[in-house]
Amino acid sequence: MSLSVSGRTVFTILLISRLLESSMLNAEVKEGEILPPTIQRLMKGYNKYLRPFFDNGPVTVGMSMDIASIDTISEINMDYTATIFLRQRWTDERLVFEGNKSLSLDGRLVELLWVPDTFIVDSKKSFLHDITVENRLIRIFPNGTVLYALRITTTVACNMDLTKYPMDKQTCTLQLESWGYNINDVMFYWTRGNESVSGLDTLQLAQYTVEDHYTSVSEAVYETGNYPKLVFHFELKRSILYFILETYVPSSLLVVLSWVSFWISLSSVPARICIGVTTVLTMTTLMMGARTSLPNANCFIKAIDVYLGICFSFIFGALIEYAVAHFCTLTHMDSHMVMYSHHMHDFDDEMNGIITTISNHNRAKRRKEAAATPTPTPASLELTVSPSSPSGSEPNPEASPPKHTHWCLTALATVRKVLRSINCCHIENPHHIDNYSRVTFPLSFVMVNLLYWIYYLYF
């Protein structure tokens, strides 16, 4: 019962296809497009809805391509746009005819023939060129071989690893699969192996050079079965010269410009602050401009980001260096004032001690003379030293500093001792900071550059 139902179904499908073919031929004849006798004989009894060798194993389809152009390669969208000439060859035993010349047909007659249902995997958008007519070619050979060529522009996804950008290499693919026929019905193969794809050697790309390309054959495994698959791999290497001139050289020059402040006097506060702030802001603008042409993906820490971060750190470090040097200069001057005040205070104490010793000696001598002479003379009264004044006169109030100034100096001395206790800003001469920076900053920048370029170019 089931066999009879399936037989009737197959018969119905064949009958409908035959009616459609006859209606199409009649329509073309009505339009005045009479097919040549050879084509009419080939189309007689031909069913384009059945593949060749329908009951005798899979049909083999050979592929070859010409890459006409690779228009754009986008890191933001992670895709590339290419124009290709796709050629497919297969043998259809129903199209065998006598003769030794091939038949080149109008591309619109492809609607009368069976063609493989090839599609481009990972294609975002594609279109067939149709100016001035659809760019398709059909050629039939006497042994039944069919050549079918198309001109297609397609945008294909390409997963990129941008960790070494702009010193990166990207490997993109162009994959061809059969949409509905599995490996039991259709088999794909490259007609000439790696030489099946041509045109890459003459391509001129804006930022890339094609280093290598090769082909492979595999199978695509889906839930509905295994399908034939052809893969074309090509490796792109980015040209770094543009980025050196656009990003690396300006950022390095900004770092060198920030070192100019080391040769400016510490007392020139506006000049050094102006250089530091200007270089920091310019570097920030350069960093923002370098990221506009890249995807905003947090998973990528790119090589150019690392270099810009290094340059920004050196520029910001030069600004911090001046802040530290200027602060140490102020504290160094304050410490000198405190030491000078202490020296003056010690000198005053020493002078007061000497005067007190002399006055005490004179007082004792006068007491002896007073004991020997009961009535003091006026001259001796004038030379009598008051006990409240060791020096024989009232002390000058201007000889010692005011209490408020003395308290400020004492407070600064205390702060200085605290800073020294935690080993902060313990520098004998703050001017040596600039002298050290003139050597350490350039040497450090050169060493970091060597490590950076060696790592990203050779590892």
PDB file of C-alpha atoms in Angstrom, residues 45-304:
ATOM      1  CA  GLY A  45      12.664  14.937 -21.828  1.00  0.00           C
ATOM      2  CA  TYR A  46      15.062  16.942 -19.587  1.00  0.00           C
ATOM      3  CA  ASN A  47      13.932  17.551 -15.983  1.00  0.00           C
ATOM      4  CA  LYS A  48      15.830  20.284 -14.198  1.00  0.00           C
ATOM      5  CA  TYR A  49      14.353  19.320 -10.842  1.00  0.00           C
ATOM      6  CA  LEU A  50      16.272  16.044 -10.798  1.00  0.00           C
ATOM      7  CA  ARG A  51      20.018  16.069 -10.371  1.00  0.00           C
ATOM      8  CA  PRO A  52      22.317  14.168 -12.740  1.00  0.00           C
ATOM      9  CA  PHE A  53      22.922  10.502 -11.919  1.00  0.00           C
ATOM     10  CA  PHE A  54      19.818  10.542  -9.772  1.00  0.00           C
ATOM     11  CA  ASP A  55      19.944   6.798  -9.140  1.00  0.00           C
ATOM     12  CA  ASN A  56      23.637   6.191  -9.825  1.00  0.00           C
ATOM     13  CA  GLY A  57      25.522   7.813  -6.965  1.00  0.00           C
ATOM     14  CA  PRO A  58      26.460  11.426  -6.213  1.00  0.00           C
ATOM     15  CA  VAL A  59      27.319  14.019  -8.818  1.00  0.00           C
ATOM     16  CA  THR A  60      30.782  15.566  -8.474  1.00  0.00           C
ATOM     17  CA  VAL A  61      31.052  19.327  -8.791  1.00  0.00           C
ATOM     18  CA  GLY A  62      34.449  20.939  -9.353  1.00  0.00           C
ATOM     19  CA  MET A  63      35.034  24.505  -8.114  1.00  0.00           C
ATOM     20  CA  SER A  64      37.487  27.242  -9.052  1.00  0.00           C
ATOM     21  CA  MET A  65      37.567  30.971  -8.321  1.00  0.00           C
ATOM     22  CA  ASP A  66      39.131  34.203  -9.437  1.00  0.00           C
ATOM     23  CA  ILE A  67      39.372  36.928  -6.779  1.00  0.00           C
ATOM     24  CA  ALA A  68      38.658  40.105  -8.714  1.00  0.00           C
ATOM     25  CA  SER A  69      38.996  42.448  -5.723  1.00  0.00           C
ATOM     26  CA  ILE A  70      38.844  42.667  -1.968  1.00  0.00           C
ATOM     27  CA  ASP A  71      37.192  46.026  -1.474  1.00  0.00           C
ATOM     28  CA  THR A  72      37.076  46.571   2.283  1.00  0.00           C
ATOM     29  CA  ILE A  73      38.313  44.808   5.386  1.00  0.00           C
ATOM     30  CA  SER A  74      36.531  46.119   8.461  1.00  0.00           C
ATOM     31  CA  GLU A  75      37.880  45.573  11.974  1.00  0.00           C
ATOM     32  CA  ILE A  76      34.760  47.153  13.470  1.00  0.00           C
ATOM     33  CA  ASN A  77      32.319  44.739  11.777  1.00  0.00           C
ATOM     34  CA  MET A  78      34.905  41.949  11.479  1.00  0.00           C
ATOM     35  CA  ASP A  79      34.186  41.163   7.864  1.00  0.00           C
ATOM     36  CA  TYR A  80      35.528  41.683   4.365  1.00  0.00           C
ATOM     37  CA  THR A  81      33.870  42.441   1.031  1.00  0.00           C
ATOM     38  CA  ALA A  82      35.129  40.678  -2.084  1.00  0.00           C
ATOM     39  CA  THR A  83      34.136  40.343  -5.726  1.00  0.00           C
ATOM     40  CA  ILE A  84      34.729  36.847  -7.090  1.00  0.00           C
ATOM     41  CA  PHE A  85      34.236  34.871 -10.293  1.00  0.00           C
ATOM     42  CA  LEU A  86      32.880  31.489  -9.190  1.00  0.00           C
ATOM     43  CA  ARG A  87      33.100  28.658 -11.691  1.00  0.00           C
ATOM     44  CA  GLN A  88      31.405  25.258 -11.234  1.00  0.00           C
ATOM     45  CA  ARG A  89      31.812  22.189 -13.408  1.00  0.00           C
ATOM     46  CA  TRP A  90      29.830  18.977 -13.367  1.00  0.00           C
ATOM     47  CA  THR A  91      28.773  16.277 -15.813  1.00  0.00           C
ATOM     48  CA  ASP A  92      25.151  15.746 -16.768  1.00  0.00           C
ATOM     49  CA  GLU A  93      24.679  12.569 -18.786  1.00  0.00           C
ATOM     50  CA  ARG A  94      21.392  13.908 -20.162  1.00  0.00           C
ATOM     51  CA  LEU A  95      23.217  16.718 -22.003  1.00  0.00           C
ATOM     52  CA  VAL A  96      25.555  14.558 -24.130  1.00  0.00           C
ATOM     53  CA  PHE A  97      25.459  15.467 -27.813  1.00  0.00           C
ATOM     54  CA  GLU A  98      27.433  14.681 -30.955  1.00  0.00           C
ATOM     55  CA  GLY A  99      30.142  17.016 -32.121  1.00  0.00           C
ATOM     56  CA  ASN A 100      33.486  18.398 -31.063  1.00  0.00           C
ATOM     57  CA  LYS A 101      32.560  21.963 -30.163  1.00  0.00           C
ATOM     58  CA  SER A 102      31.080  23.293 -26.976  1.00  0.00           C
ATOM     59  CA  LEU A 103      27.829  25.259 -26.854  1.00  0.00           C
ATOM     60  CA  SER A 104      27.966  28.696 -25.241  1.00  0.00           C
ATOM     61  CA  LEU A 105      24.470  29.652 -24.193  1.00  0.00           C
ATOM     62  CA  ASP A 106      22.875  32.800 -22.939  1.00  0.00           C
ATOM     63  CA  GLY A 107      23.015  33.047 -19.158  1.00  0.00           C
ATOM     64  CA  ARG A 108      19.245  33.285 -18.973  1.00  0.00           C
ATOM     65  CA  LEU A 109      18.956  29.683 -20.226  1.00  0.00           C
ATOM     66  CA  VAL A 110      20.322  28.518 -16.895  1.00  0.00           C
ATOM     67  CA  GLU A 111      16.725  28.465 -15.757  1.00  0.00           C
ATOM     68  CA  LEU A 112      16.214  25.400 -17.938  1.00  0.00           C
ATOM     69  CA  LEU A 113      19.065  23.389 -16.413  1.00  0.00           C
ATOM     70  CA  TRP A 114      19.848  21.768 -13.092  1.00  0.00           C
ATOM     71  CA  VAL A 115      22.532  23.680 -11.204  1.00  0.00           C
ATOM     72  CA  PRO A 116      24.128  22.994  -7.791  1.00  0.00           C
ATOM     73  CA  ASP A 117      22.591  24.805  -4.821  1.00  0.00           C
ATOM     74  CA  THR A 118      25.923  26.256  -3.717  1.00  0.00           C
ATOM     75  CA  PHE A 119      25.937  29.008  -1.097  1.00  0.00           C
ATOM     76  CA  ILE A 120      28.594  31.007   0.735  1.00  0.00           C
ATOM     77  CA  VAL A 121      28.833  30.245   4.420  1.00  0.00           C
ATOM     78  CA  ASP A 122      29.111  33.238   6.830  1.00  0.00           C
ATOM     79  CA  SER A 123      27.927  35.581   4.094  1.00  0.00           C
ATOM     80  CA  LYS A 124      26.213  38.671   5.512  1.00  0.00           C
ATOM     81  CA  LYS A 125      25.000  39.952   2.160  1.00  0.00           C
ATOM     82  CA  SER A 126      25.672  39.020  -1.450  1.00  0.00           C
ATOM     83  CA  PHE A 127      24.406  39.981  -4.856  1.00  0.00           C
ATOM     84  CA  LEU A 128      24.817  38.878  -8.442  1.00  0.00           C
ATOM     85  CA  HIS A 129      25.926  41.589 -10.865  1.00  0.00           C
ATOM     86  CA  ASP A 130      23.328  42.336 -13.521  1.00  0.00           C
ATOM     87  CA  ILE A 131      24.795  45.202 -15.593  1.00  0.00           C
ATOM     88  CA  THR A 132      24.144  45.148 -18.487  1.00  0.00           C
ATOM     89  CA  VAL A 133      22.705  41.656 -18.106  1.00  0.00           C
ATOM     90  CA  GLU A 134      23.078  39.093 -15.361  1.00  0.00           C
ATOM     91  CA  ASN A 135      26.750  38.119 -15.242  1.00  0.00           C
ATOM     92  CA  ARG A 136      26.269  34.394 -15.757  1.00  0.00           C
ATOM     93  CA  LEU A 137      27.852  31.995 -18.191  1.00  0.00           C
ATOM     94  CA  ILE A 138      26.616  28.606 -19.365  1.00  0.00           C
ATOM     95  CA  ARG A 139      28.729  26.350 -21.558  1.00  0.00           C
ATOM     96  CA  ILE A 140      27.896  22.734 -22.461  1.00  0.00           C
ATOM     97  CA  PHE A 141      30.536  20.335 -23.812  1.00  0.00           C
ATOM     98  CA  PRO A 142      29.832  17.305 -26.026  1.00  0.00           C
ATOM     99  CA  ASN A 143      30.524  14.842 -23.201  1.00  0.00           C
ATOM    100  CA  GLY A 144      27.814  16.448 -21.060  1.00  0.00           C
ATOM    101  CA  THR A 145      30.100  18.607 -18.939  1.00  0.00           C
ATOM    102  CA  VAL A 146      28.502  21.883 -17.885  1.00  0.00           C
ATOM    103  CA  LEU A 147      30.469  25.007 -17.018  1.00  0.00           C
ATOM    104  CA  TYR A 148      28.544  27.510 -14.927  1.00  0.00           C
ATOM    105  CA  ALA A 149      30.234  30.816 -13.984  1.00  0.00           C
ATOM    106  CA  LEU A 150      28.970  33.704 -11.828  1.00  0.00           C
ATOM    107  CA  ARG A 151      30.224  37.150 -10.835  1.00  0.00           C
ATOM    108  CA  ILE A 152      29.349  37.736  -7.192  1.00  0.00           C
ATOM    109  CA  THR A 153      30.082  40.455  -4.639  1.00  0.00           C
ATOM    110  CA  THR A 154      29.772  39.203  -1.093  1.00  0.00           C
ATOM    111  CA  THR A 155      30.438  40.424   2.428  1.00  0.00           C
ATOM    112  CA  VAL A 156      31.757  37.572   4.538  1.00  0.00           C
ATOM    113  CA  ALA A 157      32.375  37.453   8.284  1.00  0.00           C
ATOM    114  CA  CYS A 158      35.974  37.008   9.411  1.00  0.00           C
ATOM    115  CA  ASN A 159      36.818  36.443  13.052  1.00  0.00           C
ATOM    116  CA  MET A 160      39.838  38.571  13.903  1.00  0.00           C
ATOM    117  CA  ASP A 161      42.283  38.455  16.775  1.00  0.00           C
ATOM    118  CA  LEU A 162      43.275  42.087  17.389  1.00  0.00           C
ATOM    119  CA  THR A 163      45.543  41.599  20.399  1.00  0.00           C
ATOM    120  CA  LYS A 164      48.598  42.464  18.283  1.00  0.00           C
ATOM    121  CA  TYR A 165      46.966  45.265  16.289  1.00  0.00           C
ATOM    122  CA  PRO A 166      48.489  46.883  14.221  1.00  0.00           C
ATOM    123  CA  MET A 167      51.202  44.198  13.991  1.00  0.00           C
ATOM    124  CA  ASP A 168      48.654  41.452  13.542  1.00  0.00           C
ATOM    125  CA  LYS A 169      48.040  38.762  10.955  1.00  0.00           C
ATOM    126  CA  GLN A 170      44.496  37.711  10.144  1.00  0.00           C
ATOM    127  CA  THR A 171      43.403  34.454   8.548  1.00  0.00           C
ATOM    128  CA  CYS A 172      40.068  34.725   6.771  1.00  0.00           C
ATOM    129  CA  THR A 173      38.124  32.047   4.928  1.00  0.00           C
ATOM    130  CA  LEU A 174      35.636  31.728   2.104  1.00  0.00           C
ATOM    131  CA  GLN A 175      33.526  28.599   2.570  1.00  0.00           C
ATOM    132  CA  LEU A 176      31.290  26.998  -0.046  1.00  0.00           C
ATOM    133  CA  GLU A 177      28.651  24.436   0.850  1.00  0.00           C
ATOM    134  CA  SER A 178      25.670  22.706  -0.667  1.00  0.00           C
ATOM    135  CA  TRP A 179      22.395  23.873   0.828  1.00  0.00           C
ATOM    136  CA  GLY A 180      20.112  20.901   0.267  1.00  0.00           C
ATOM    137  CA  TYR A 181      22.186  18.033  -1.164  1.00  0.00           C
ATOM    138  CA  ASN A 182      24.210  15.989   1.300  1.00  0.00           C
ATOM    139  CA  ILE A 183      27.344  13.999   0.546  1.00  0.00           C
ATOM    140  CA  ASN A 184      25.225  11.123  -0.782  1.00  0.00           C
ATOM    141  CA  ASP A 185      23.928  13.362  -3.555  1.00  0.00           C
ATOM    142  CA  VAL A 186      26.696  15.881  -4.325  1.00  0.00           C
ATOM    143  CA  MET A 187      30.459  15.923  -3.832  1.00  0.00           C
ATOM    144  CA  PHE A 188      32.567  19.092  -4.070  1.00  0.00           C
ATOM    145  CA  TYR A 189      36.245  19.271  -5.013  1.00  0.00           C
ATOM    146  CA  TRP A 190      38.785  21.879  -6.081  1.00  0.00           C
ATOM    147  CA  THR A 191      39.609  21.449  -9.758  1.00  0.00           C
ATOM    148  CA  ARG A 192      43.347  22.277  -9.430  1.00  0.00           C
ATOM    149  CA  GLY A 193      44.039  22.067  -5.707  1.00  0.00           C
ATOM    150  CA  ASN A 194      45.627  25.210  -4.263  1.00  0.00           C
ATOM    151  CA  GLU A 195      45.871  26.685  -7.766  1.00  0.00           C
ATOM    152  CA  SER A 196      42.095  26.634  -8.102  1.00  0.00           C
ATOM    153  CA  VAL A 197      41.978  30.161  -6.660  1.00  0.00           C
ATOM    154  CA  SER A 198      43.798  32.888  -8.550  1.00  0.00           C
ATOM    155  CA  GLY A 199      43.985  36.657  -8.558  1.00  0.00           C
ATOM    156  CA  LEU A 200      45.402  37.246  -5.077  1.00  0.00           C
ATOM    157  CA  ASP A 201      48.936  37.781  -6.356  1.00  0.00           C
ATOM    158  CA  THR A 202      47.898  40.904  -8.243  1.00  0.00           C
ATOM    159  CA  LEU A 203      45.689  42.436  -5.567  1.00  0.00           C
ATOM    160  CA  GLN A 204      46.649  45.826  -4.130  1.00  0.00           C
ATOM    161  CA  LEU A 205      45.145  46.301  -0.673  1.00  0.00           C
ATOM    162  CA  ALA A 206      45.248  49.507   1.354  1.00  0.00           C
ATOM    163  CA  GLN A 207      46.526  48.179   4.683  1.00  0.00           C
ATOM    164  CA  TYR A 208      47.239  44.517   4.013  1.00  0.00           C
ATOM    165  CA  THR A 209      49.405  42.209   2.004  1.00  0.00           C
ATOM    166  CA  VAL A 210      48.396  38.644   1.189  1.00  0.00           C
ATOM    167  CA  GLU A 211      51.086  36.397   2.635  1.00  0.00           C
ATOM    168  CA  ASP A 212      49.680  32.948   1.981  1.00  0.00           C
ATOM    169  CA  HIS A 213      46.587  31.158   0.711  1.00  0.00           C
ATOM    170  CA  TYR A 214      45.526  27.535   0.369  1.00  0.00           C
ATOM    171  CA  THR A 215      42.436  25.396  -0.111  1.00  0.00           C
ATOM    172  CA  SER A 216      40.908  22.511   1.802  1.00  0.00           C
ATOM    173  CA  VAL A 217      38.060  20.024   1.476  1.00  0.00           C
ATOM    174  CA  SER A 218      35.874  19.010   4.401  1.00  0.00           C
ATOM    175  CA  GLU A 219      32.354  18.165   5.433  1.00  0.00           C
ATOM    176  CA  ALA A 220      29.817  20.308   7.241  1.00  0.00           C
ATOM    177  CA  VAL A 221      27.981  18.362   9.918  1.00  0.00           C
ATOM    178  CA  TYR A 222      24.449  19.465  10.751  1.00  0.00           C
ATOM    179  CA  GLU A 223      21.438  17.889  12.337  1.00  0.00           C
ATOM    180  CA  THR A 224      20.038  17.067   8.897  1.00  0.00           C
ATOM    181  CA  GLY A 225      23.192  15.305   7.719  1.00  0.00           C
ATOM    182  CA  ASN A 226      26.696  15.798   6.349  1.00  0.00           C
ATOM    183  CA  TYR A 227      27.137  18.237   3.492  1.00  0.00           C
ATOM    184  CA  PRO A 228      30.075  18.835   1.135  1.00  0.00           C
ATOM    185  CA  LYS A 229      32.228  21.829   1.981  1.00  0.00           C
ATOM    186  CA  LEU A 230      35.104  23.645   0.307  1.00  0.00           C
ATOM    187  CA  VAL A 231      37.216  26.175   2.219  1.00  0.00           C
ATOM    188  CA  PHE A 232      39.580  28.796   0.851  1.00  0.00           C
ATOM    189  CA  HIS A 233      42.016  30.204   3.437  1.00  0.00           C
ATOM    190  CA  PHE A 234      44.037  33.364   2.957  1.00  0.00           C
ATOM    191  CA  GLU A 235      46.361  35.102   5.406  1.00  0.00           C
ATOM    192  CA  LEU A 236      46.532  38.891   5.568  1.00  0.00           C
ATOM    193  CA  LYS A 237      49.389  40.835   7.135  1.00  0.00           C
ATOM    194  CA  ARG A 238      48.756  44.431   8.104  1.00  0.00           C
ATOM    195  CA  SER A 239      51.142  47.127   6.853  1.00  0.00           C
ATOM    196  CA  ILE A 240      52.455  48.959   9.908  1.00  0.00           C
ATOM    197  CA  LEU A 241      54.027  51.954   8.139  1.00  0.00           C
ATOM    198  CA  TYR A 242      50.792  53.942   8.226  1.00  0.00           C
ATOM    199  CA  PHE A 243      50.406  53.443  11.963  1.00  0.00           C
ATOM    200  CA  ILE A 244      54.035  54.331  12.628  1.00  0.00           C
ATOM    201  CA  LEU A 245      53.554  57.683  10.911  1.00  0.00           C
ATOM    202  CA  GLU A 246      50.064  58.250  12.287  1.00  0.00           C
ATOM    203  CA  THR A 247      50.356  57.116  15.901  1.00  0.00           C
ATOM    204  CA  TYR A 248      53.727  55.804  17.048  1.00  0.00           C
ATOM    205  CA  VAL A 249      55.905  58.722  15.927  1.00  0.00           C
ATOM    206  CA  PRO A 250      53.585  61.476  17.288  1.00  0.00           C
ATOM    207  CA  SER A 251      53.186  59.736  20.643  1.00  0.00           C
ATOM    208  CA  SER A 252      56.958  59.237  20.951  1.00  0.00           C
ATOM    209  CA  LEU A 253      57.591  62.885  20.102  1.00  0.00           C
ATOM    210  CA  LEU A 254      55.130  63.919  22.792  1.00  0.00           C
ATOM    211  CA  VAL A 255      57.094  61.890  25.320  1.00  0.00           C
ATOM    212  CA  VAL A 256      60.323  63.593  24.215  1.00  0.00           C
ATOM    213  CA  LEU A 257      58.580  66.971  24.437  1.00  0.00           C
ATOM    214  CA  SER A 258      57.629  66.281  28.046  1.00  0.00           C
ATOM    215  CA  TRP A 259      61.339  65.851  28.871  1.00  0.00           C
ATOM    216  CA  VAL A 260      62.028  69.486  27.918  1.00  0.00           C
ATOM    217  CA  SER A 261      60.724  70.509  31.330  1.00  0.00           C
ATOM    218  CA  PHE A 262      63.735  68.829  32.964  1.00  0.00           C
ATOM    219  CA  TRP A 263      65.949  71.564  31.512  1.00  0.00           C
ATOM    220  CA  ILE A 264      63.727  74.393  32.748  1.00  0.00           C
ATOM    221  CA  SER A 265      64.408  75.951  36.137  1.00  0.00           C
ATOM    222  CA  LEU A 266      62.325  74.752  39.066  1.00  0.00           C
ATOM    223  CA  SER A 267      61.356  78.331  39.769  1.00  0.00           C
ATOM    224  CA  SER A 268      59.641  78.656  36.337  1.00  0.00           C
ATOM    225  CA  VAL A 269      56.360  77.229  37.542  1.00  0.00           C
ATOM    226  CA  PRO A 270      54.092  78.431  34.653  1.00  0.00           C
ATOM    227  CA  ALA A 271      56.431  77.149  31.941  1.00  0.00           C
ATOM    228  CA  ARG A 272      56.810  73.671  33.382  1.00  0.00           C
ATOM    229  CA  ILE A 273      53.132  73.285  34.266  1.00  0.00           C
ATOM    230  CA  CYS A 274      52.145  74.457  30.769  1.00  0.00           C
ATOM    231  CA  ILE A 275      54.384  71.857  29.093  1.00  0.00           C
ATOM    232  CA  GLY A 276      53.176  69.068  31.365  1.00  0.00           C
ATOM    233  CA  VAL A 277      49.453  69.766  31.029  1.00  0.00           C
ATOM    234  CA  THR A 278      49.667  70.389  27.268  1.00  0.00           C
ATOM    235  CA  THR A 279      51.438  67.099  26.574  1.00  0.00           C
ATOM    236  CA  VAL A 280      48.992  65.173  28.779  1.00  0.00           C
ATOM    237  CA  LEU A 281      45.963  66.634  26.979  1.00  0.00           C
ATOM    238  CA  THR A 282      47.497  66.090  23.538  1.00  0.00           C
ATOM    239  CA  MET A 283      48.293  62.490  24.383  1.00  0.00           C
ATOM    240  CA  THR A 284      44.729  61.944  25.577  1.00  0.00           C
ATOM    241  CA  THR A 285      43.383  63.286  22.273  1.00  0.00           C
ATOM    242  CA  LEU A 286      45.731  61.016  20.333  1.00  0.00           C
ATOM    243  CA  MET A 287      44.566  57.988  22.305  1.00  0.00           C
ATOM    244  CA  MET A 288      40.917  58.780  21.638  1.00  0.00           C
ATOM    245  CA  GLY A 289      41.566  59.242  17.921  1.00  0.00           C
ATOM    246  CA  ALA A 290      43.386  55.907  17.648  1.00  0.00           C
ATOM    247  CA  ARG A 291      40.378  54.050  19.066  1.00  0.00           C
ATOM    248  CA  THR A 292      37.737  55.454  16.734  1.00  0.00           C
ATOM    249  CA  SER A 293      38.567  52.971  13.950  1.00  0.00           C
ATOM    250  CA  LEU A 294      38.539  49.936  16.223  1.00  0.00           C
ATOM    251  CA  PRO A 295      35.765  47.844  17.778  1.00  0.00           C
ATOM    252  CA  ASN A 296      34.761  48.847  21.286  1.00  0.00           C
ATOM    253  CA  ALA A 297      35.412  45.388  22.671  1.00  0.00           C
ATOM    254  CA  ASN A 298      36.667  45.091  26.196  1.00  0.00           C
ATOM    255  CA  CYS A 299      38.141  41.682  25.468  1.00  0.00           C
ATOM    256  CA  PHE A 300      40.829  43.162  23.235  1.00  0.00           C
ATOM    257  CA  ILE A 301      43.851  44.849  24.782  1.00  0.00           C
ATOM    258  CA  LYS A 302      45.581  45.809  21.578  1.00  0.00           C
ATOM    259  CA  ALA A 303      49.284  46.439  21.054  1.00  0.00           C
ATOM    260  CA  ILE A 304      48.641  50.047  20.092  1.00  0.00           C
TER     261      ILE A 304
END
